Amino acid sequence: MFLKEHLLTGLVAATAVSWYVSPQAGISVLAGSVLIDVDHYLWYAVKFKDRSFRRAIRFFEAKESDHYYCLCVLHTVEVIAVYIAGVLFMHGAIFWISAGCLMHMMFDVAQGILDGGLLRRKWSLIHAIFFRARGG
């Protein structure tokens, strides 16, 4: 999903959580569901030595990242496990941020299944470390 779609779904979820739990919980859900994509921007900025947020968005929306070994760390299974642990074992802001991140990932996976791009994503940080270490 693109930034606008994540922002919209995050706002809907945040509104519901704000209404039923608290405004702080809602803000945490929104933060988790949108700010998780900072890793896309950071990867782009480092890879291309370009700090333009606008060009980074266009790069990912045009699916140019499909031609690169783009590892978005906050979207890997290892970090998803941390989000799950946050939902299962934490409370307060950490719980709600983790819930927002999991919601984000749920929508990313659904979108990947629908558009056939699920396997374009680099899913494992550990695999990436070993893959890159071998020069692959």
mmCIF file of C-alpha atoms in Angstrom:
data_model
loop_
_atom_site.group_PDB
_atom_site.id
_atom_site.type_symbol
_atom_site.label_atom_id
_atom_site.label_comp_id
_atom_site.label_asym_id
_atom_site.label_seq_id
_atom_site.Cartn_x
_atom_site.Cartn_y
_atom_site.Cartn_z
ATOM 1 C CA MET A 1 0.000 0.000 0.000
ATOM 2 C CA PHE A 2 1.054 3.564 -0.556
ATOM 3 C CA LEU A 3 1.527 6.266 2.048
ATOM 4 C CA LYS A 4 -1.894 7.857 1.418
ATOM 5 C CA GLU A 5 -3.649 4.520 1.850
ATOM 6 C CA HIS A 6 -1.753 3.782 5.077
ATOM 7 C CA LEU A 7 -2.579 7.249 6.339
ATOM 8 C CA LEU A 8 -6.275 6.737 5.588
ATOM 9 C CA THR A 9 -6.479 3.281 7.205
ATOM 10 C CA GLY A 10 -4.415 4.545 10.136
ATOM 11 C CA LEU A 11 -6.761 7.492 10.619
ATOM 12 C CA VAL A 12 -9.819 5.229 10.578
ATOM 13 C CA ALA A 13 -8.275 2.864 13.136
ATOM 14 C CA ALA A 14 -6.963 5.751 15.239
ATOM 15 C CA THR A 15 -10.391 7.367 15.302
ATOM 16 C CA ALA A 16 -12.006 4.145 16.493
ATOM 17 C CA VAL A 17 -9.340 3.559 19.148
ATOM 18 C CA SER A 18 -9.550 7.200 20.267
ATOM 19 C CA TRP A 19 -13.301 6.880 20.628
ATOM 20 C CA TYR A 20 -13.292 3.568 22.519
ATOM 21 C CA VAL A 21 -10.012 3.739 24.449
ATOM 22 C CA SER A 22 -8.346 7.158 24.546
ATOM 23 C CA PRO A 23 -6.997 9.865 22.252
ATOM 24 C CA GLN A 24 -3.440 8.924 23.263
ATOM 25 C CA ALA A 25 -4.028 5.314 22.243
ATOM 26 C CA GLY A 26 -5.440 6.505 18.923
ATOM 27 C CA ILE A 27 -2.406 8.695 18.252
ATOM 28 C CA SER A 28 -0.160 5.722 19.044
ATOM 29 C CA VAL A 29 -2.034 3.502 16.565
ATOM 30 C CA LEU A 30 -1.731 6.183 13.887
ATOM 31 C CA ALA A 31 1.974 6.639 14.611
ATOM 32 C CA GLY A 32 2.641 2.901 14.397
ATOM 33 C CA SER A 33 0.637 2.433 11.228
ATOM 34 C CA VAL A 34 2.250 5.309 9.319
ATOM 35 C CA LEU A 35 5.730 5.873 10.740
ATOM 36 C CA ILE A 36 6.739 2.257 10.122
ATOM 37 C CA ASP A 37 7.325 3.338 6.507
ATOM 38 C CA VAL A 38 10.252 5.547 7.549
ATOM 39 C CA ASP A 39 12.477 2.598 6.636
ATOM 40 C CA HIS A 40 11.492 2.980 2.965
ATOM 41 C CA TYR A 41 12.639 6.596 2.982
ATOM 42 C CA LEU A 42 15.854 5.827 4.887
ATOM 43 C CA TRP A 43 16.762 3.021 2.482
ATOM 44 C CA TYR A 44 16.144 5.330 -0.484
ATOM 45 C CA ALA A 45 18.124 8.197 1.074
ATOM 46 C CA VAL A 46 21.131 5.985 1.820
ATOM 47 C CA LYS A 47 21.038 4.030 -1.441
ATOM 48 C CA PHE A 48 20.757 7.047 -3.725
ATOM 49 C CA LYS A 49 22.296 9.712 -1.469
ATOM 50 C CA ASP A 50 19.116 11.708 -2.031
ATOM 51 C CA ARG A 51 17.161 13.173 0.902
ATOM 52 C CA SER A 52 14.141 14.151 -1.197
ATOM 53 C CA PHE A 53 11.027 12.734 0.446
ATOM 54 C CA ARG A 54 9.007 13.440 -2.722
ATOM 55 C CA ARG A 55 11.409 11.519 -4.977
ATOM 56 C CA ALA A 56 11.485 8.631 -2.497
ATOM 57 C CA ILE A 57 7.688 8.399 -2.577
ATOM 58 C CA ARG A 58 7.680 8.454 -6.395
ATOM 59 C CA PHE A 59 10.398 5.779 -6.453
ATOM 60 C CA PHE A 60 8.322 3.369 -4.370
ATOM 61 C CA GLU A 61 4.987 4.216 -6.002
ATOM 62 C CA ALA A 62 6.489 3.501 -9.435
ATOM 63 C CA LYS A 63 7.690 0.155 -8.051
ATOM 64 C CA GLU A 64 11.270 1.031 -9.045
ATOM 65 C CA SER A 65 12.350 -0.627 -5.802
ATOM 66 C CA ASP A 66 11.483 -3.968 -7.406
ATOM 67 C CA HIS A 67 14.735 -3.661 -9.386
ATOM 68 C CA TYR A 68 16.868 -3.360 -6.243
ATOM 69 C CA TYR A 69 17.587 -5.446 -3.187
ATOM 70 C CA CYS A 70 15.468 -3.145 -1.063
ATOM 71 C CA LEU A 71 15.514 -4.214 2.549
ATOM 72 C CA CYS A 72 13.028 -2.272 4.637
ATOM 73 C CA VAL A 73 14.062 -3.383 8.124
ATOM 74 C CA LEU A 74 10.819 -2.445 9.893
ATOM 75 C CA HIS A 75 8.943 -4.748 7.486
ATOM 76 C CA THR A 76 10.919 -7.955 8.158
ATOM 77 C CA VAL A 77 9.652 -11.058 9.946
ATOM 78 C CA GLU A 78 12.133 -10.521 12.762
ATOM 79 C CA VAL A 79 10.756 -7.059 13.512
ATOM 80 C CA ILE A 80 7.177 -8.246 12.988
ATOM 81 C CA ALA A 81 7.878 -10.712 15.819
ATOM 82 C CA VAL A 82 8.751 -7.703 18.008
ATOM 83 C CA TYR A 83 5.416 -6.084 17.089
ATOM 84 C CA ILE A 84 3.593 -9.286 18.020
ATOM 85 C CA ALA A 85 5.444 -9.405 21.334
ATOM 86 C CA GLY A 86 4.466 -5.780 21.928
ATOM 87 C CA VAL A 87 0.799 -6.626 21.451
ATOM 88 C CA LEU A 88 0.975 -9.771 23.565
ATOM 89 C CA PHE A 89 3.152 -8.610 26.444
ATOM 90 C CA MET A 90 3.089 -4.830 26.655
ATOM 91 C CA HIS A 91 0.553 -2.216 27.588
ATOM 92 C CA GLY A 92 0.099 1.500 27.031
ATOM 93 C CA ALA A 93 1.707 3.248 24.087
ATOM 94 C CA ILE A 94 3.959 0.292 23.148
ATOM 95 C CA PHE A 95 0.882 -1.950 22.819
ATOM 96 C CA TRP A 96 -0.932 0.557 20.577
ATOM 97 C CA ILE A 97 2.123 1.387 18.448
ATOM 98 C CA SER A 98 2.710 -2.346 17.948
ATOM 99 C CA ALA A 99 -0.955 -2.791 17.034
ATOM 100 C CA GLY A 100 -0.633 -0.009 14.454
ATOM 101 C CA CYS A 101 2.483 -1.621 12.986
ATOM 102 C CA LEU A 102 0.747 -5.012 12.771
ATOM 103 C CA MET A 103 -2.247 -3.411 11.080
ATOM 104 C CA HIS A 104 0.118 -1.796 8.578
ATOM 105 C CA MET A 105 1.775 -5.144 7.863
ATOM 106 C CA MET A 106 -1.598 -6.873 7.529
ATOM 107 C CA PHE A 107 -2.588 -4.394 4.822
ATOM 108 C CA ASP A 108 0.811 -4.723 3.112
ATOM 109 C CA VAL A 109 0.498 -8.513 3.019
ATOM 110 C CA ALA A 110 -3.089 -8.326 1.714
ATOM 111 C CA GLN A 111 -2.003 -5.880 -0.998
ATOM 112 C CA GLY A 112 0.948 -8.114 -1.885
ATOM 113 C CA ILE A 113 -1.359 -11.096 -2.290
ATOM 114 C CA LEU A 114 -3.836 -9.122 -4.400
ATOM 115 C CA ASP A 115 -1.253 -7.663 -6.783
ATOM 116 C CA GLY A 116 1.006 -10.734 -6.889
ATOM 117 C CA GLY A 117 3.914 -8.846 -5.373
ATOM 118 C CA LEU A 118 4.168 -10.536 -2.003
ATOM 119 C CA LEU A 119 7.443 -12.269 -2.833
ATOM 120 C CA ARG A 120 9.092 -9.108 -4.222
ATOM 121 C CA ARG A 121 9.541 -7.953 -0.656
ATOM 122 C CA LYS A 122 12.697 -8.850 1.257
ATOM 123 C CA TRP A 123 11.158 -10.463 4.326
ATOM 124 C CA SER A 124 14.125 -11.483 6.471
ATOM 125 C CA LEU A 125 16.820 -9.356 8.040
ATOM 126 C CA ILE A 126 18.872 -12.458 8.889
ATOM 127 C CA HIS A 127 18.647 -13.710 5.298
ATOM 128 C CA ALA A 128 19.696 -10.282 4.035
ATOM 129 C CA ILE A 129 22.766 -10.245 6.277
ATOM 130 C CA PHE A 130 23.907 -13.665 5.032
ATOM 131 C CA PHE A 131 22.868 -12.964 1.431
ATOM 132 C CA ARG A 132 24.813 -9.686 1.351
ATOM 133 C CA ALA A 133 27.771 -11.211 3.252
ATOM 134 C CA ARG A 134 28.180 -13.841 0.499
ATOM 135 C CA GLY A 135 28.148 -11.091 -2.117
ATOM 136 C CA GLY A 136 24.785 -12.211 -3.520
#
